[in-house]
Amino acid sequence: MTTPPSTRMAAEIAEQPEAARRTLEHLLPQRAELRAAHAGRRRVLMVARGSSDNAATYGRYLLEVAAGVPAGLAAPSVATHYGARLDLSDTLVVSVSQSGATAEIVETQDWARRCGAATVAVTNVGDSPLAAEADVALVTRAGAELAVPATKTYLTQVLALAVLADALGADLEASLATVPAAVADLLGTDVTEAARALAEADEVVVSGRGLLLGTALETALKLEETCLRPVRGYSYADLRHGPISVVTHGVLAVLVAAADGPLAAPMVELAGDLRGRGARILGIGGTTAFAGQCDVHLPGPDLPEVVAPIGSIVPAQLTIERLARDLGLDPDNPRGLAKVTRTDTSAG
Amino acid sequence: MTTPPSTRMAAEIAEQPEAARRTLEHLLPQRAELRAAHAGRRRVLMVARGSSDNAATYGRYLLEVAAGVPAGLAAPSVATHYGARLDLSDTLVVSVSQSGATAEIVETQDWARRCGAATVAVTNVGDSPLAAEADVALVTRAGAELAVPATKTYLTQVLALAVLADALGADLEASLATVPAAVADLLGTDVTEAARALAEADEVVVSGRGLLLGTALETALKLEETCLRPVRGYSYADLRHGPISVVTHGVLAVLVAAADGPLAAPMVELAGDLRGRGARILGIGGTTAFAGQCDVHLPGPDLPEVVAPIGSIVPAQLTIERLARDLGLDPDNPRGLAKVTRTDTSAG
């Protein structure tokens, strides 16, 4: 039973190896500029919402783990509604927005500059306000994205943040060069069984940890917005601190893992614990032992943990696109969503 | 139809005015010590999990908004699993743990000190490892908490973080003095209708924003762990960036708001939008206009927004305790939870 992948979302997923190659080619030469913007500053603060926030979550871990740079996520309302006066003269603020036009993000970047921060914009639109007003604009080369769910713009955002981490001290260049091929290898993944497991579940939770947390949160968000069903994304620790008590028969746990690194073993343990509570497990990536704990398993990218999140989202994208079609929904235009989301920015 | 409030959870909720009074009395004199620990440092980083993480979310906003101190939440696995080497010599690290014995939090505090941070522990157990190893220990005076769901230990954690913010430049002392009475005023709230609305809902989402975001997340966590039903907590912005598309008839949206401040008006708008999508609204606090948008409304504390979260959790606690009993569950001992949660800390 094969449904033809005629959707824009499917086409845009398939464009990702080329989008990654173009983006790398354009951004790697900007590393000196990024180092100059960071010079004399001690930390990085990310500004983002929605899918971009999930990309930023990866960027935050990567900067701390692989580049040794303290990093965190900004709370935009501190800028847009409270107008807090913070001294950010020790900070590089990285704003991430596909369109570069989300008013809240543009406004927060402007506030950060007034607070003394240097600014980097990560956006897919070169002539956007966000790019125009940043000290350094990292313009991803995803090309126009027509389906509402972000796929290639998300993947290239994640890639841009890896380039930033490489510029600030992580040693990623050799791994990054293998990303386009690793992404291409995943495009033929058979997601029939994975989509069926999701369709049959009463309840879906998604979890991942550390560098892969952002991938898990993005998987949950995309499942929810594309397939219009409530899906909760949790960090491994947040899941253990309470919500695990509601995991039982009928729950499908989607777990995203890396094949190496210090969290590979704990993810095997988590899969076993959730199975013990009666959940079915849909695993993406991870070790052989992890795959052995999964009811349904999709291979992850052939990439080390530090850059795995650039590819780990691909099996999830394929599964979600397929699930939407299986459910009779249009993956390209889920109900109630616009491409640019407006969070109100007016102080009231 | 009245069920007698004979649970430990109910008793511990009722002890909160006294717990708050004792905690304030003990912690206010430590402000000079806190200022000394922060002297020469530029930012605050919070370390916490579960309910304590929700308290820390408030602390983070409060420090930025009311004290002008850049603040953020640490990712403990960066310390415990990745062993990242960060320079935290410009940072005050505040670890929050009811028991002071959660291995992951103790280990992360130890890592922070080795990275050069000054350390503050917020805990309810004075002779805990977390308190013993911190530069400053803020020991809350909640007394022993026997019910599994944190109530008075959470409220006094939130209070301790407000004392910290006051020490670092927020001007909260006069407002803090009114907290015990404001909490006492809420104890008689009739939560019959609120508990019924929750029992009748197919699906529950919880949202709040800015200073009240932590209260919303704590309400969601407590609803989930005490009543064993899946409940999602979202920031206002995260809700708008996707999940709002699954809000429809049968959804109950629990919204927590303050009666003043720049987010009071946006919360009225959010309530209206969610109603327009068919959701029922259970509101806590907020303005008169906000109450007018709610199907069921519980009064919030008579406190300004900066300290409102110390009291805003009380109507939620009362409702959750009542709902658990209405559902035939034991609020004191929900299935599958232990008082000290272990997140594994071994590198694997």
XYZ file of C-alpha atoms in Angstrom:
696
model
C 0.000 0.000 0.000
C 1.875 3.064 -1.222
C 0.434 6.549 -1.391
C 2.270 8.715 -3.918
C 4.364 11.417 -2.223
C 2.898 14.239 -4.242
C 2.776 16.847 -1.514
C 4.876 19.975 -1.323
C 6.021 18.862 2.107
C 7.381 15.624 0.596
C 9.130 17.551 -2.176
C 10.685 19.968 0.316
C 11.883 17.103 2.532
C 13.578 15.615 -0.539
C 15.316 18.919 -1.328
C 17.174 18.897 1.974
C 20.518 17.362 0.900
C 20.893 20.083 -1.710
C 19.634 22.804 0.686
C 22.193 21.644 3.256
C 25.009 21.630 0.694
C 24.185 25.175 -0.512
C 23.808 26.465 3.037
C 27.135 25.016 4.169
C 28.891 26.458 1.138
C 27.534 29.915 1.869
C 27.919 29.954 5.640
C 31.303 28.336 6.278
C 33.153 31.408 4.902
C 31.327 33.586 7.477
C 33.061 31.975 10.440
C 35.669 34.744 10.767
C 32.859 37.314 10.912
C 31.153 35.268 13.638
C 34.355 35.023 15.658
C 34.794 38.787 15.383
C 31.219 39.426 16.602
C 31.821 37.127 19.592
C 35.273 38.479 20.444
C 35.413 39.835 23.992
C 31.976 38.427 24.837
C 31.343 35.575 27.227
C 28.051 33.989 26.327
C 25.380 33.417 23.700
C 21.659 34.035 24.112
C 19.193 32.605 21.572
C 15.935 34.340 20.583
C 13.357 32.203 18.763
C 9.819 30.807 18.774
C 8.159 27.638 17.503
C 10.307 25.432 15.244
C 13.121 27.970 15.402
C 13.074 27.631 19.182
C 13.593 23.883 18.802
C 16.566 24.564 16.535
C 17.871 27.027 19.130
C 17.578 24.363 21.844
C 20.099 22.277 19.875
C 22.295 25.337 19.352
C 22.334 26.014 23.063
C 23.497 22.485 23.990
C 26.007 22.405 21.156
C 27.615 25.703 22.158
C 27.998 24.581 25.764
C 29.014 20.962 25.100
C 31.189 21.301 22.008
C 32.382 24.922 22.055
C 32.551 25.560 25.829
C 30.506 28.759 25.456
C 27.769 29.353 28.081
C 24.484 29.666 26.216
C 20.796 30.019 26.946
C 17.395 30.860 25.534
C 15.968 34.367 25.930
C 12.421 34.997 27.136
C 11.189 37.453 24.474
C 8.451 38.959 26.655
C 11.186 40.269 28.961
C 12.049 42.542 26.026
C 8.748 43.092 24.251
C 6.358 43.480 27.187
C 8.414 44.166 30.271
C 11.085 46.238 28.517
C 13.655 45.080 31.065
C 16.960 46.962 31.188
C 19.664 44.308 31.126
C 23.392 44.731 30.545
C 24.101 42.418 27.610
C 27.494 43.885 26.724
C 29.048 40.463 27.437
C 26.573 38.654 25.180
C 26.191 37.573 21.565
C 22.457 37.381 20.822
C 21.469 34.920 18.081
C 17.954 35.423 16.684
C 16.447 32.581 14.662
C 13.433 33.128 12.386
C 12.664 31.444 9.058
C 10.991 34.543 7.618
C 13.147 37.062 9.440
C 9.932 39.058 9.715
C 8.344 37.845 12.967
C 7.751 41.163 14.733
C 8.457 39.775 18.205
C 11.854 38.400 17.178
C 12.853 41.549 15.265
C 11.813 43.656 18.245
C 13.747 41.465 20.683
C 16.888 41.646 18.524
C 16.574 45.440 18.490
C 16.189 45.470 22.292
C 19.273 43.248 22.648
C 21.349 45.676 20.634
C 20.182 48.565 22.802
C 21.228 46.448 25.823
C 24.755 46.253 24.379
C 24.689 42.827 22.718
C 26.312 41.914 19.407
C 23.719 40.302 17.136
C 23.580 37.396 14.696
C 20.447 36.642 12.659
C 19.720 33.149 11.327
C 17.030 33.421 8.659
C 16.069 32.044 5.274
C 15.192 35.486 3.880
C 18.191 37.641 3.026
C 16.306 40.902 2.645
C 14.313 40.515 5.870
C 14.293 43.091 8.685
C 16.015 40.591 10.995
C 18.931 40.118 8.568
C 19.138 43.834 7.758
C 19.519 44.875 11.378
C 21.935 42.149 12.588
C 25.692 42.569 12.898
C 26.066 39.235 11.103
C 23.325 37.649 8.985
C 23.537 33.885 8.474
C 21.142 33.423 5.559
C 20.214 29.791 5.091
C 19.832 28.624 1.484
C 16.745 26.421 1.824
C 14.987 28.144 -1.067
C 11.313 29.082 -0.916
C 9.298 26.870 1.447
C 5.649 26.573 0.385
C 4.282 23.902 2.713
C 3.255 25.360 6.063
C 5.259 22.862 8.193
C 8.901 23.941 8.283
C 11.173 21.159 7.029
C 14.127 22.360 4.963
C 14.160 25.741 6.680
C 14.353 23.966 10.055
C 17.129 21.620 8.930
C 19.207 24.476 7.516
C 18.673 26.541 10.708
C 20.088 23.653 12.724
C 22.987 23.494 10.284
C 23.622 27.230 10.590
C 23.826 26.901 14.372
C 26.380 24.108 13.972
C 28.443 26.445 11.765
C 28.218 29.066 14.521
C 29.427 26.536 17.113
C 32.281 25.518 14.829
C 33.270 29.175 14.484
C 33.251 29.624 18.274
C 35.490 26.642 19.022
C 33.711 23.355 18.332
C 35.609 21.184 15.886
C 32.825 20.191 13.515
C 34.040 20.968 10.001
C 34.830 17.378 8.977
C 31.504 16.104 10.306
C 29.573 18.918 8.674
C 30.984 17.996 5.287
C 29.277 14.596 5.547
C 25.829 16.007 6.428
C 24.336 16.341 2.909
C 25.117 12.698 2.072
C 23.896 11.467 5.465
C 20.598 13.311 4.935
C 20.266 11.913 1.408
C 20.740 8.371 2.752
C 17.632 8.744 4.925
C 15.236 9.866 2.198
C 14.321 6.333 1.129
C 13.350 5.232 4.658
C 10.207 3.096 4.731
C 7.931 4.857 7.221
C 4.801 2.765 6.637
C 4.972 0.955 9.961
C 5.951 4.075 11.892
C 2.985 6.019 10.506
C 0.689 3.115 11.352
C 1.961 2.956 14.942
C 1.190 6.679 15.335
C -2.254 6.316 13.782
C -3.121 3.468 16.160
C -1.933 5.152 19.375
C -4.414 6.604 21.858
C -1.813 9.053 23.096
C 1.630 10.103 21.862
C 4.574 11.421 23.875
C 7.945 12.361 22.409
C 11.212 12.488 24.288
C 14.913 13.002 23.725
C 17.792 14.337 25.734
C 20.738 16.684 25.558
C 21.787 17.455 22.005
C 18.759 15.512 20.701
C 16.187 17.282 22.887
C 15.484 19.916 20.228
C 14.792 17.162 17.669
C 12.297 15.554 20.054
C 10.518 18.870 20.686
C 10.395 19.620 16.951
C 9.008 16.146 16.260
C 6.249 16.725 18.819
C 5.411 20.178 17.446
C 5.273 18.954 13.845
C 3.165 15.917 14.770
C 0.741 18.178 16.547
C 0.486 20.908 13.932
C 0.513 18.625 10.883
C -1.682 15.818 12.142
C -3.887 17.888 14.439
C -3.582 15.634 17.422
C -2.326 16.533 20.872
C 1.278 15.442 21.255
C 3.500 16.203 24.189
C 7.230 16.699 23.889
C 9.301 16.228 27.036
C 12.920 16.208 27.994
C 13.992 12.869 29.454
C 14.237 14.438 32.892
C 10.895 16.247 32.725
C 9.248 12.999 31.673
C 10.705 11.213 34.692
C 9.622 14.024 37.061
C 5.910 13.358 36.903
C 4.406 12.775 33.464
C 5.841 9.248 33.282
C 3.084 8.319 35.726
C 0.495 8.712 32.953
C 2.411 6.511 30.499
C 0.532 3.239 30.157
C -1.039 0.909 27.573
C -2.214 2.792 24.500
C 0.606 5.322 24.717
C 3.133 5.475 21.904
C 6.455 6.932 23.007
C 8.512 8.398 20.184
C 12.150 8.464 21.308
C 14.914 10.205 19.399
C 18.477 9.116 20.199
C 22.031 9.376 18.937
C 24.230 6.393 18.119
C 27.077 7.619 20.317
C 27.724 9.994 23.192
C 26.992 9.919 26.936
C 23.205 9.762 26.533
C 23.086 6.754 24.211
C 22.911 4.294 27.143
C 20.340 6.261 29.222
C 18.049 6.339 26.176
C 18.127 2.508 26.041
C 17.129 2.465 29.698
C 14.310 4.972 29.113
C 12.925 2.871 26.252
C 12.946 -0.202 28.510
C 11.232 1.664 31.359
C 8.481 2.993 29.109
C 7.913 -0.474 27.633
C 7.672 -1.818 31.169
C 4.791 0.609 31.722
C 2.958 -0.781 28.708
C 3.861 1.869 26.121
C 4.815 1.000 22.561
C 8.116 2.536 21.437
C 8.836 4.185 18.094
C 12.575 4.826 18.064
C 14.613 7.032 15.742
C 18.378 6.506 15.621
C 20.313 5.392 18.691
C 22.402 2.303 19.276
C 21.685 -1.306 18.330
C 20.640 -1.919 21.928
C 18.211 1.006 21.629
C 16.725 -0.386 18.417
C 16.267 -3.680 20.266
C 13.986 -1.962 22.812
C 11.769 -0.437 20.100
C 8.538 -1.876 18.687
C 9.150 0.117 15.525
C 12.565 1.531 14.698
C 13.736 4.003 12.052
C 17.453 4.405 11.372
C 19.034 7.735 12.270
C 21.697 9.560 10.281
C 25.235 8.255 10.000
C 26.555 11.249 11.936
C 28.218 11.695 15.359
C 25.994 12.978 18.169
C 27.242 16.584 17.936
C 25.758 16.996 14.444
C 23.223 14.131 14.455
C 20.287 16.528 15.069
C 20.802 17.975 11.586
C 19.754 14.598 10.180
C 17.653 13.027 12.957
C 14.636 15.150 12.104
C 14.391 13.606 8.606
C 12.836 10.215 9.577
C 10.344 12.154 11.717
C 9.457 14.475 8.814
C 8.890 11.528 6.466
C 6.720 9.762 9.041
C 4.626 12.843 9.763
C 4.052 13.607 6.078
C 2.950 10.025 5.541
C 0.748 9.948 8.636
C -1.051 13.127 7.575
C -1.881 11.561 4.209
C -2.919 8.280 5.816
C -5.293 10.273 8.029
C -6.769 12.069 5.014
C -5.254 15.420 6.016
C -3.305 17.819 3.823
C 0.250 17.979 5.184
C 0.875 21.217 3.289
C -1.922 23.231 4.856
C -2.906 22.136 8.359
C -5.904 23.944 9.774
C -5.440 27.193 11.562
C -1.782 27.934 10.855
C -0.137 30.698 8.878
C 3.467 30.651 7.716
C 4.421 33.714 9.755
C 3.077 33.475 13.286
C 2.364 36.676 15.088
C 2.888 36.764 18.826
C 1.504 40.080 19.943
C 4.221 42.565 20.792
C 2.242 45.588 21.925
C 2.480 46.428 25.583
C -1.117 46.596 26.791
C -22.231 17.931 47.686
C -19.191 18.444 49.889
C -16.383 15.939 50.350
C -14.502 16.438 53.621
C -10.968 17.792 53.030
C -9.269 15.139 55.099
C -6.200 14.632 52.919
C -2.662 15.498 53.838
C -2.472 17.562 50.673
C -5.430 19.665 51.873
C -3.817 20.094 55.285
C -0.517 21.141 53.740
C -2.232 23.640 51.428
C -3.861 25.169 54.514
C -0.493 25.475 56.290
C 0.887 27.780 53.602
C 0.214 31.199 55.183
C 2.171 30.119 58.251
C 4.885 28.459 56.149
C 5.244 31.672 54.144
C 5.428 33.805 57.294
C 8.142 31.599 58.846
C 10.116 31.428 55.612
C 10.065 35.196 55.129
C 11.149 35.775 58.713
C 14.126 33.435 58.273
C 15.217 34.444 54.793
C 14.902 38.249 54.766
C 17.932 38.621 57.090
C 20.044 36.647 54.567
C 19.821 39.338 51.893
C 23.228 40.825 52.735
C 24.796 37.375 52.342
C 23.076 36.997 48.957
C 24.329 40.395 47.797
C 27.854 39.417 48.833
C 27.671 36.135 46.893
C 26.491 38.024 43.801
C 28.986 40.890 44.092
C 31.166 41.158 40.992
C 29.054 38.662 39.073
C 26.833 39.498 36.127
C 24.169 36.850 35.871
C 22.164 34.126 37.606
C 21.721 30.568 36.383
C 19.029 28.343 37.923
C 19.392 24.565 38.357
C 16.196 22.608 39.047
C 13.848 19.836 37.902
C 10.123 19.193 38.137
C 8.157 21.541 40.421
C 11.380 23.276 41.426
C 12.010 24.031 37.761
C 8.624 25.741 37.584
C 9.571 27.849 40.618
C 12.893 28.640 38.915
C 11.033 29.796 35.789
C 9.379 32.487 37.922
C 12.726 33.336 39.514
C 14.293 33.812 36.120
C 11.623 36.279 34.906
C 11.594 38.109 38.220
C 15.370 38.617 38.260
C 15.351 39.997 34.717
C 12.171 42.073 34.961
C 12.351 43.410 38.508
C 16.054 43.262 39.411
C 17.632 43.855 35.980
C 19.870 40.792 36.399
C 20.272 38.529 33.319
C 19.083 35.067 34.320
C 18.494 31.681 32.762
C 17.892 28.005 33.403
C 20.788 25.532 33.278
C 20.600 22.262 31.358
C 21.826 19.796 34.014
C 22.941 17.140 31.508
C 25.543 19.620 30.242
C 27.156 19.099 33.643
C 26.213 15.545 34.592
C 26.598 13.735 31.271
C 28.624 15.939 28.975
C 30.902 17.332 31.688
C 31.233 20.585 29.728
C 33.986 22.980 30.799
C 32.354 26.384 31.056
C 33.718 29.559 32.609
C 31.048 30.495 35.176
C 33.198 32.937 37.127
C 30.707 35.699 36.222
C 27.731 33.657 37.425
C 25.697 33.045 40.577
C 24.210 29.552 40.316
C 20.957 29.004 42.242
C 19.995 25.351 42.765
C 16.427 24.593 43.801
C 15.441 21.230 45.306
C 12.837 20.504 47.970
C 14.826 17.628 49.474
C 18.267 19.057 48.733
C 19.204 15.437 48.012
C 18.426 14.975 44.303
C 21.742 13.592 43.063
C 21.557 15.337 39.699
C 21.051 18.760 41.278
C 23.756 18.247 43.906
C 26.153 17.085 41.184
C 25.332 20.062 38.975
C 25.889 22.510 41.851
C 29.270 20.890 42.480
C 30.143 21.200 38.771
C 29.107 24.872 38.809
C 31.457 25.590 41.696
C 34.320 23.885 39.850
C 33.450 26.130 36.857
C 33.963 29.180 39.088
C 30.369 30.022 40.053
C 29.185 31.248 43.428
C 26.350 29.033 44.656
C 23.005 29.472 46.410
C 20.864 26.495 47.424
C 17.091 26.808 47.898
C 15.858 23.762 49.798
C 13.455 22.758 52.527
C 16.003 20.498 54.256
C 18.680 22.350 56.196
C 21.015 19.401 56.677
C 20.883 18.284 53.041
C 23.955 17.868 50.801
C 22.753 20.739 48.604
C 22.591 23.153 51.560
C 25.861 21.901 53.049
C 27.848 22.547 49.887
C 26.370 25.928 48.862
C 27.955 29.301 49.585
C 24.550 30.482 50.800
C 21.735 28.132 51.840
C 18.202 29.556 51.705
C 16.340 26.994 53.795
C 12.593 27.331 53.345
C 10.492 26.737 56.452
C 7.622 24.732 54.979
C 7.961 21.992 57.593
C 7.770 18.313 56.665
C 5.706 17.638 53.541
C 4.078 14.217 53.565
C 1.794 14.305 50.537
C 3.672 13.449 47.342
C 2.493 16.535 45.392
C 4.609 19.526 46.409
C 2.420 22.377 47.691
C 3.892 24.294 50.622
C 7.448 23.459 49.579
C 6.731 24.857 46.100
C 5.119 28.031 47.467
C 8.008 28.692 49.828
C 10.555 28.056 47.035
C 8.829 30.721 44.967
C 8.933 33.009 47.994
C 12.655 32.339 48.517
C 13.360 33.319 44.916
C 11.458 36.567 45.454
C 13.669 37.259 48.489
C 16.717 36.629 46.284
C 15.403 39.079 43.666
C 14.761 41.659 46.374
C 18.327 41.229 47.602
C 19.674 41.733 44.068
C 17.806 44.958 43.384
C 14.081 44.359 43.010
C 12.042 46.413 45.424
C 9.683 43.790 46.809
C 9.888 44.019 50.585
C 6.567 45.796 51.134
C 4.724 43.423 48.793
C 6.324 40.376 50.368
C 5.041 41.387 53.781
C 1.470 41.056 52.499
C 1.947 37.564 51.049
C 0.920 35.434 54.057
C -2.401 37.276 54.411
C -3.043 37.190 50.660
C -2.474 33.421 50.650
C -4.752 32.968 53.675
C -7.520 34.889 51.881
C -7.568 32.282 49.111
C -7.946 29.199 51.297
C -11.737 29.414 51.452
C -12.159 29.541 47.668
C -15.044 27.396 46.429
C -13.498 25.140 43.801
C -16.508 22.879 43.188
C -17.280 24.267 39.751
C -13.631 24.430 38.715
C -13.066 20.780 39.626
C -16.222 19.829 37.736
C -15.086 21.690 34.607
C -11.813 19.758 34.700
C -13.558 16.433 35.256
C -15.840 17.061 32.276
C -13.134 18.132 29.809
C -11.907 15.784 27.078
C -8.569 17.540 26.996
C -6.869 20.127 29.209
C -4.261 22.729 28.256
C -2.758 25.237 30.681
C -1.187 28.538 29.747
C 0.254 31.664 31.296
C 2.854 34.202 30.348
C 5.861 36.047 31.673
C 5.987 36.109 35.459
C 2.944 33.784 35.593
C 4.358 31.189 33.175
C 5.897 29.148 35.992
C 2.513 29.015 37.762
C 0.889 27.696 34.587
C 3.557 25.017 34.135
C 3.270 23.990 37.779
C -0.523 23.794 37.476
C -0.161 21.508 34.441
C 2.399 19.279 36.157
C 0.324 18.945 39.323
C -2.859 18.233 37.387
C -1.062 15.517 35.489
C 0.697 13.873 38.387
C -2.144 14.163 40.892
C -5.078 13.338 38.656
C -3.242 10.979 36.290
C -4.466 12.591 33.123
C -2.409 14.034 30.314
C -2.230 17.815 30.651
C -0.115 20.103 28.560
C 1.387 23.328 29.868
C 2.374 25.946 27.313
C 3.692 29.442 27.320
C 1.317 31.864 25.599
C 3.712 32.163 22.670
C 4.321 28.424 22.297
C 0.571 27.863 22.316
C 0.146 30.353 19.474
C 2.997 28.770 17.483
C 1.218 25.552 16.568
C -0.625 23.795 19.372
C -3.487 26.312 19.254
C -4.563 24.521 16.078
C -5.680 21.524 18.146
C -7.760 23.616 20.552
C -11.410 22.978 19.815
C -14.680 21.879 21.465
C -14.082 19.596 24.442
C -10.853 21.359 25.386
C -10.669 23.132 28.720
C -8.043 25.875 28.765
C -6.792 26.752 32.235
C -5.345 30.262 32.086
C -3.406 31.874 34.918
C -3.124 35.652 34.859
C -2.135 38.619 36.985
C -4.414 41.540 37.788
C -1.872 44.117 36.613
C 1.240 44.406 34.474
C 1.892 44.425 30.722
C 0.494 40.930 30.124
C -2.887 41.443 31.761
C -4.462 42.670 28.498
C -2.909 39.988 26.235
C -4.299 37.302 28.558
C -7.832 38.696 28.032
C -7.242 38.445 24.288
C -5.941 34.873 24.577
C -9.005 33.817 26.572
C -11.245 35.306 23.887
C -9.336 33.585 21.069
C -9.505 30.192 22.756
C -13.234 30.604 23.391
C -13.653 31.486 19.733
C -12.140 28.081 18.923
C -14.726 26.338 21.086
C -12.690 25.807 24.247
C -14.108 26.359 27.723
C -11.993 28.664 29.889
C -11.088 28.153 33.551
C -9.383 31.356 34.634
C -7.339 32.048 37.748
C -6.700 35.660 38.704
C -6.390 38.393 36.082
C -8.433 41.511 35.489
C -12.211 41.948 35.570
C -12.171 41.837 31.769
C -10.299 38.523 31.964
C -12.842 37.076 34.396
C -15.537 38.128 31.949
C -14.001 35.885 29.261
C -13.964 32.824 31.548
C -16.613 30.106 31.835
C -15.392 29.390 35.353
C -13.274 31.899 37.252
C -11.316 31.640 40.499
C -10.005 34.793 42.158
C -6.237 35.249 42.292
C -4.258 36.706 45.186
C -4.462 40.369 46.118
C -0.818 40.880 45.129
C 0.949 42.855 42.383
C 2.172 40.857 39.359
C 5.806 40.701 40.544
C 4.851 38.598 43.568
C 1.454 37.261 42.407
C 2.932 33.825 41.515
C 3.537 33.167 45.215
C -0.237 33.140 45.678
C -1.618 32.252 42.241
C -0.796 28.585 42.661
C -3.162 28.270 45.648
C -6.495 28.187 43.731
C -4.929 25.604 41.417
C -3.797 23.466 44.362
C -7.261 23.550 45.929
C -8.894 22.629 42.628
C -6.503 19.755 41.958
C -6.893 18.308 45.443
C -10.667 18.450 45.058
C -10.627 16.999 41.550
C -8.504 14.041 42.656
C -11.030 13.206 45.383
C -13.975 13.695 43.001
C -12.286 11.208 40.652
C -11.850 8.689 43.468
C -8.061 9.085 43.508
C -5.806 9.653 46.499
C -4.254 13.109 46.120
C -1.560 12.208 48.657
C -0.156 9.208 46.822
C -0.622 9.310 43.062
C 0.495 6.164 41.292
C 4.100 5.776 40.265
C 5.684 8.773 41.991
C 8.233 8.940 44.764
C 8.983 12.053 46.781
C 12.619 12.227 45.630
C 12.871 11.701 41.887
C 16.071 10.257 40.581
C 17.267 11.386 37.157
C 20.194 9.138 36.358
C 23.525 10.915 36.630
C 25.974 8.237 35.573
C 27.719 8.789 32.271
C 27.032 5.674 30.242
